[in-house]
Amino acid sequence: MIDGLPLLSTDDVLRRIVGKAMEIRTGEHELMEMIAELDRRGAASELGYKDLPYVLKHAVRWDRTVAKQWVENAALLSAEITPTGAELAPKLPATASAAAEGALSVEHVKVVADVMKNLPAEAEAAVVDFARE
């Protein structure tokens, strides 16, 4: 049990839950950035795997489907580096920004990405605003 938790008001407990959820979400975003970096480096072939989801399946013990989703999300939210070293914006920049703030979870990112497949890029900010709610 967390020390002092029973002594806190309900509002304080709820505030702590919201804060912890934000920490988890920002941690998820950081994890996606690291996954994107592994992907950029070609870590799967370097480590002798078929693809990055297999690396994550074995290293993190994620189900392959879950690992694949993390890799796909990471690719959408991370800047790309061209062979000349130029940095390109993420495919979903508004989503990436909201995820970095802790406003969106991995599940939110997947839903936003699915919705954006059928919408023009200009609609992303509105979709992200809706996801924040």
PDB file of C-alpha atoms in Angstrom, residues 19-64:
ATOM      1  CA  GLY A  19      -0.685  12.535 -12.703  1.00  0.00           C
ATOM      2  CA  LYS A  20       0.479   8.933 -12.769  1.00  0.00           C
ATOM      3  CA  ALA A  21      -1.455   8.300 -16.011  1.00  0.00           C
ATOM      4  CA  MET A  22       0.284  11.302 -17.582  1.00  0.00           C
ATOM      5  CA  GLU A  23       3.661   9.944 -16.444  1.00  0.00           C
ATOM      6  CA  ILE A  24       2.854   6.565 -18.000  1.00  0.00           C
ATOM      7  CA  ARG A  25       1.804   8.192 -21.274  1.00  0.00           C
ATOM      8  CA  THR A  26       4.930  10.349 -21.508  1.00  0.00           C
ATOM      9  CA  GLY A  27       6.945   7.227 -20.753  1.00  0.00           C
ATOM     10  CA  GLU A  28       5.150   5.435 -23.587  1.00  0.00           C
ATOM     11  CA  HIS A  29       6.096   8.271 -25.922  1.00  0.00           C
ATOM     12  CA  GLU A  30       9.736   8.061 -24.857  1.00  0.00           C
ATOM     13  CA  LEU A  31       9.609   4.319 -25.446  1.00  0.00           C
ATOM     14  CA  MET A  32       8.228   4.902 -28.954  1.00  0.00           C
ATOM     15  CA  GLU A  33      11.097   7.315 -29.655  1.00  0.00           C
ATOM     16  CA  MET A  34      13.587   4.628 -28.631  1.00  0.00           C
ATOM     17  CA  ILE A  35      11.808   2.042 -30.774  1.00  0.00           C
ATOM     18  CA  ALA A  36      11.948   4.434 -33.743  1.00  0.00           C
ATOM     19  CA  GLU A  37      15.676   4.863 -33.162  1.00  0.00           C
ATOM     20  CA  LEU A  38      16.193   1.093 -33.172  1.00  0.00           C
ATOM     21  CA  ASP A  39      14.228   0.943 -36.422  1.00  0.00           C
ATOM     22  CA  ARG A  40      16.333   3.735 -38.005  1.00  0.00           C
ATOM     23  CA  ARG A  41      19.485   1.852 -37.052  1.00  0.00           C
ATOM     24  CA  GLY A  42      18.310  -1.373 -38.640  1.00  0.00           C
ATOM     25  CA  ALA A  43      18.641  -3.080 -35.275  1.00  0.00           C
ATOM     26  CA  ALA A  44      16.628  -6.135 -36.311  1.00  0.00           C
ATOM     27  CA  SER A  45      19.118  -7.262 -38.948  1.00  0.00           C
ATOM     28  CA  GLU A  46      22.054  -6.178 -36.788  1.00  0.00           C
ATOM     29  CA  LEU A  47      20.730  -8.434 -34.025  1.00  0.00           C
ATOM     30  CA  GLY A  48      19.874 -11.290 -36.399  1.00  0.00           C
ATOM     31  CA  TYR A  49      16.079 -10.925 -36.415  1.00  0.00           C
ATOM     32  CA  LYS A  50      13.596 -10.820 -39.277  1.00  0.00           C
ATOM     33  CA  ASP A  51      12.111  -7.493 -38.130  1.00  0.00           C
ATOM     34  CA  LEU A  52      11.860  -5.178 -35.148  1.00  0.00           C
ATOM     35  CA  PRO A  53       8.599  -6.613 -33.752  1.00  0.00           C
ATOM     36  CA  TYR A  54      10.432  -9.939 -33.334  1.00  0.00           C
ATOM     37  CA  VAL A  55      13.221  -8.153 -31.441  1.00  0.00           C
ATOM     38  CA  LEU A  56      10.668  -6.578 -29.111  1.00  0.00           C
ATOM     39  CA  LYS A  57       8.755  -9.830 -28.759  1.00  0.00           C
ATOM     40  CA  HIS A  58      11.861 -11.510 -27.409  1.00  0.00           C
ATOM     41  CA  ALA A  59      13.428  -8.592 -25.539  1.00  0.00           C
ATOM     42  CA  VAL A  60      10.294  -7.173 -23.894  1.00  0.00           C
ATOM     43  CA  ARG A  61       8.126 -10.313 -24.106  1.00  0.00           C
ATOM     44  CA  TRP A  62       5.343  -8.541 -25.931  1.00  0.00           C
ATOM     45  CA  ASP A  63       2.921 -10.428 -28.100  1.00  0.00           C
ATOM     46  CA  ARG A  64       4.010  -9.988 -31.730  1.00  0.00           C
TER      47      ARG A  64
END
